[in-house]
Short mmCIF file of C-alpha atoms in Angstrom, two decimals:
data_model
loop_
_atom_site.label_atom_id
_atom_site.label_comp_id
_atom_site.label_asym_id
_atom_site.label_seq_id
_atom_site.Cartn_x
_atom_site.Cartn_y
_atom_site.Cartn_z
CA GLY A 277 -3.64 55.96 -86.72
CA ASN A 278 -2.35 53.86 -83.84
CA SER A 279 -4.83 52.50 -81.41
CA VAL A 280 -5.13 49.43 -78.90
CA THR A 281 -8.15 47.71 -77.68
CA GLN A 282 -8.67 45.72 -74.47
CA MET A 283 -10.81 43.30 -72.99
CA GLU A 284 -13.65 45.18 -70.94
CA GLY A 285 -13.53 44.64 -67.19
CA PRO A 286 -13.63 44.05 -64.73
CA VAL A 287 -12.65 40.49 -64.36
CA THR A 288 -12.97 38.90 -61.00
CA LEU A 289 -11.29 35.36 -60.81
CA SER A 290 -10.82 33.12 -57.95
CA GLU A 291 -7.61 32.24 -56.61
CA GLU A 292 -5.30 29.91 -59.17
CA ALA A 293 -7.60 30.15 -61.80
CA PHE A 294 -6.30 30.53 -65.42
CA LEU A 295 -5.97 34.39 -66.63
CA THR A 296 -6.34 35.86 -70.19
CA ILE A 297 -6.87 39.32 -70.94
CA ASN A 298 -7.42 39.98 -74.70
CA CYS A 299 -5.68 42.94 -76.52
CA THR A 300 -5.30 43.66 -80.04
CA TYR A 301 -3.78 46.57 -81.70
CA THR A 302 -4.00 48.56 -84.84
CA ALA A 303 -0.70 50.13 -85.98
CA THR A 304 1.38 51.39 -88.78
CA GLY A 305 4.88 49.44 -89.47
CA TYR A 306 6.26 47.31 -86.57
CA PRO A 307 5.41 48.76 -83.34
CA SER A 308 6.71 47.43 -80.03
CA LEU A 309 4.36 46.06 -77.54
CA PHE A 310 3.79 46.11 -74.09
CA TRP A 311 2.21 44.95 -70.78
CA TYR A 312 2.01 47.49 -67.74
CA VAL A 313 0.26 46.57 -64.58
CA GLN A 314 -1.14 49.57 -62.05
CA TYR A 315 -1.60 48.71 -58.31
CA PRO A 316 -4.07 51.24 -56.55
CA GLY A 317 -2.57 54.68 -56.15
CA GLU A 318 0.41 53.75 -57.95
CA GLY A 319 2.32 54.46 -61.32
CA LEU A 320 2.70 52.04 -64.05
CA GLN A 321 5.16 49.48 -63.79
CA LEU A 322 6.47 47.38 -67.01
CA LEU A 323 5.02 43.74 -66.27
CA LEU A 324 6.51 42.31 -70.28
CA LYS A 325 7.35 43.08 -73.79
CA ALA A 326 7.94 42.51 -77.06
CA THR A 327 9.78 43.90 -79.87
CA LYS A 328 9.25 41.90 -82.88
CA ALA A 329 6.63 39.37 -84.41
CA ASP A 330 6.37 36.03 -82.36
CA ASP A 331 8.25 37.50 -79.54
CA LYS A 332 7.32 36.28 -76.54
CA GLY A 333 7.18 38.25 -73.22
CA SER A 334 7.32 36.66 -69.55
CA ASN A 335 7.63 38.28 -66.32
CA LYS A 336 6.19 36.55 -62.73
CA GLY A 337 4.47 33.98 -64.81
CA PHE A 338 2.82 36.33 -67.08
CA GLU A 339 3.22 35.26 -70.78
CA ALA A 340 1.73 37.29 -73.96
CA THR A 341 2.94 36.63 -77.63
CA TYR A 342 3.66 39.16 -80.45
CA ARG A 343 0.77 37.71 -83.13
CA LYS A 344 1.50 39.81 -86.54
CA GLU A 345 -1.13 37.75 -88.06
CA THR A 346 -3.86 38.71 -85.78
CA THR A 347 -2.70 41.86 -84.40
CA SER A 348 -2.80 40.52 -81.02
CA PHE A 349 -0.82 40.83 -77.60
CA HIS A 350 -3.01 38.78 -75.34
CA LEU A 351 -1.55 38.61 -71.93
CA GLU A 352 -2.29 35.19 -69.80
CA LYS A 353 -1.08 33.36 -66.34
CA GLY A 354 -1.69 29.77 -65.69
CA SER A 355 -2.55 30.50 -61.82
CA VAL A 356 -3.32 33.66 -60.46
CA GLN A 357 -2.99 34.96 -56.72
CA VAL A 358 -4.63 37.30 -55.07
CA SER A 359 -1.62 40.10 -55.44
CA ASP A 360 -2.46 40.11 -59.05
CA SER A 361 -5.17 42.17 -58.45
CA ALA A 362 -4.74 45.50 -60.11
CA VAL A 363 -5.47 47.23 -63.88
CA TYR A 364 -3.93 45.94 -66.72
CA PHE A 365 -2.73 47.74 -69.74
CA CYS A 366 -1.70 46.82 -73.40
CA ALA A 367 0.55 49.45 -74.93
CA LEU A 368 2.05 49.71 -78.27
CA ARG A 369 5.18 52.01 -79.20
CA PRO A 370 6.02 52.78 -82.88
CA ARG A 371 9.63 53.71 -82.69
CA ASP A 372 11.01 57.07 -81.28
CA GLN A 373 7.25 57.64 -80.77
CA ASN A 374 4.85 57.67 -77.67
CA PHE A 375 3.36 55.16 -76.13
CA VAL A 376 -0.24 54.15 -77.15
CA PHE A 377 -2.13 52.48 -74.27
CA GLY A 378 -5.11 50.76 -74.26
CA PRO A 379 -8.20 51.50 -71.61
CA GLY A 380 -7.18 48.91 -69.09
CA THR A 381 -8.73 45.85 -67.41
CA ARG A 382 -9.38 45.67 -63.95
CA LEU A 383 -8.71 42.51 -62.36
CA SER A 384 -9.98 41.39 -58.85
CA VAL A 385 -8.57 37.66 -57.90
CA LEU A 386 -10.69 36.28 -54.71
CA PRO A 387 -8.99 34.15 -52.42
CA GLU B 54 11.51 51.41 -57.79
CA THR B 55 12.55 53.06 -61.51
CA GLY B 56 14.39 55.94 -60.77
CA VAL B 57 11.91 58.18 -61.96
CA THR B 58 10.47 60.70 -59.34
CA GLN B 59 7.43 63.00 -59.33
CA SER B 60 6.90 65.50 -57.33
CA PRO B 61 4.29 66.73 -55.38
CA THR B 62 2.66 63.33 -54.98
CA HIS B 63 -0.89 65.15 -54.86
CA LEU B 64 -2.15 68.71 -55.54
CA ILE B 65 -5.61 70.40 -55.17
CA LYS B 66 -6.13 73.51 -57.18
CA THR B 67 -8.89 76.18 -58.12
CA ARG B 68 -10.30 76.39 -61.95
CA GLY B 69 -8.43 79.17 -63.65
CA GLN B 70 -4.96 78.65 -61.52
CA GLN B 71 -1.58 77.48 -62.83
CA VAL B 72 0.24 74.50 -61.94
CA THR B 73 3.63 73.02 -62.42
CA LEU B 74 4.53 69.52 -61.74
CA ARG B 75 8.05 68.13 -61.70
CA CYS B 76 10.08 64.73 -62.74
CA SER B 77 13.47 63.78 -62.37
CA SER B 78 14.22 61.05 -65.11
CA GLN B 79 16.03 58.35 -64.73
CA SER B 80 20.00 58.61 -64.94
CA GLY B 81 21.21 57.95 -68.70
CA HIS B 82 17.97 58.54 -69.71
CA ASN B 83 17.68 62.14 -72.15
CA THR B 84 14.00 61.74 -73.33
CA VAL B 85 11.03 62.80 -71.43
CA SER B 86 7.60 62.29 -71.89
CA TRP B 87 4.52 63.13 -70.11
CA TYR B 88 0.74 61.34 -70.04
CA GLN B 89 -2.64 62.29 -68.53
CA GLN B 90 -5.16 59.45 -67.01
CA ALA B 91 -8.05 60.25 -65.82
CA LEU B 92 -9.85 58.04 -63.73
CA GLY B 93 -10.99 54.77 -65.21
CA GLN B 94 -8.93 55.51 -68.34
CA GLY B 95 -5.38 54.77 -69.68
CA PRO B 96 -2.74 57.17 -70.17
CA GLN B 97 -3.00 59.74 -73.01
CA PHE B 98 0.17 61.27 -74.26
CA ILE B 99 0.57 65.03 -73.71
CA PHE B 100 4.11 65.58 -75.32
CA GLN B 101 7.32 64.73 -75.10
CA TYR B 102 11.07 66.47 -74.98
CA TYR B 103 14.36 64.75 -75.90
CA ARG B 104 17.29 67.13 -75.32
CA GLU B 105 15.44 70.39 -74.24
CA GLU B 106 13.28 70.26 -77.36
CA GLU B 107 9.64 69.18 -77.82
CA ASN B 108 9.86 66.81 -80.44
CA GLY B 109 6.28 65.14 -80.17
CA ARG B 110 2.67 66.25 -79.04
CA GLY B 111 -0.51 64.83 -78.20
CA ASN B 112 -3.80 66.10 -78.69
CA PHE B 113 -4.04 68.91 -75.84
CA PRO B 114 -4.12 72.33 -75.92
CA PRO B 115 -1.59 75.10 -75.80
CA ARG B 116 -2.02 75.47 -72.15
CA PHE B 117 -0.18 72.87 -71.92
CA SER B 118 3.19 73.15 -71.72
CA GLY B 119 6.79 71.97 -70.69
CA LEU B 120 10.24 72.18 -70.27
CA GLN B 121 13.62 69.76 -70.24
CA PHE B 122 16.54 71.04 -68.31
CA PRO B 123 20.07 69.94 -68.93
CA ASN B 124 20.04 67.45 -66.66
CA TYR B 125 17.08 66.11 -68.15
CA SER B 126 14.76 66.86 -65.51
CA SER B 127 11.41 68.21 -66.91
CA GLU B 128 8.55 70.43 -65.80
CA LEU B 129 4.63 70.17 -67.23
CA ASN B 130 2.82 73.55 -67.02
CA VAL B 131 -0.94 73.89 -67.16
CA ASN B 132 -2.47 77.23 -67.45
CA ALA B 133 -5.99 78.08 -66.72
CA LEU B 134 -6.78 75.04 -65.18
CA GLU B 135 -10.61 73.41 -66.07
CA LEU B 136 -12.20 70.76 -63.81
CA ASP B 137 -11.15 68.33 -66.39
CA ASP B 138 -7.94 68.46 -66.32
CA SER B 139 -8.09 66.58 -62.57
CA ALA B 140 -6.06 63.09 -63.43
CA LEU B 141 -3.35 61.53 -62.68
CA TYR B 142 -0.25 63.04 -64.58
CA LEU B 143 2.59 60.27 -65.14
CA CYS B 144 6.03 61.24 -66.34
CA ALA B 145 8.17 58.52 -68.23
CA SER B 146 11.94 58.59 -69.18
CA SER B 147 13.70 56.49 -71.15
CA PRO B 148 17.45 56.36 -73.04
CA VAL B 149 17.48 57.43 -76.78
CA ASP B 150 18.04 53.89 -78.22
CA GLY B 151 15.42 51.98 -75.99
CA THR B 152 11.81 50.74 -76.36
CA GLU B 153 10.81 50.57 -72.92
CA ALA B 154 9.76 53.50 -70.74
CA PHE B 155 9.74 53.89 -66.87
CA PHE B 156 7.19 55.75 -65.35
CA GLY B 157 7.04 57.60 -62.06
CA GLN B 158 4.65 57.46 -59.18
CA GLY B 159 2.44 59.94 -60.70
CA THR B 160 1.17 63.40 -59.48
CA ARG B 161 -2.43 63.20 -58.51
CA LEU B 162 -3.99 66.70 -59.67
CA THR B 163 -7.46 67.53 -58.33
CA VAL B 164 -9.31 70.69 -59.77
CA VAL B 165 -12.06 72.32 -58.14
#
């Protein structure tokens, strides 16, 4: 079956620190991969996506590369801000099927 | 803002009651799916509708049911509410040929 594993949180960083949130997946076929972000009391917002192997998704300074050989899609940002504090969800979506989400990783950035 | 709107935003129900949640999908999107997000967890797939037909279902009992209307809006109905049904319910819409989905703000359901 399809599944997503994320690093356990919470992750606490100081402002301007480097961020990595690990994500690995198990899937049949070649799904699209996503990172969604959820701010307190809100729904999910798409952060970035990649639809095939070696694609790099990027947005707002965040990046993730679709690695088929390691079945990974790790999220990185070079310099985090307090406003990046949120819960981050890694997800996969096989073609024409539903999303499968990881459990989420809570990030807290301290000034 | 994604263009996907859900109502109501918050709801409190008593165990055993029934509830209906509503979703208006983004213009041009004919696929709607519903997810349940329990506190501190990732969203879990409930079901998906395409052109008014259910075309995928997760591991949820039959008391979770839905509808999609000709304008592609959708409803989620839950009968015989249980305490464990307390969660954030998210609606997502997507175009038929799209890979991503756009999520609404969710409905926070509390069952007491």
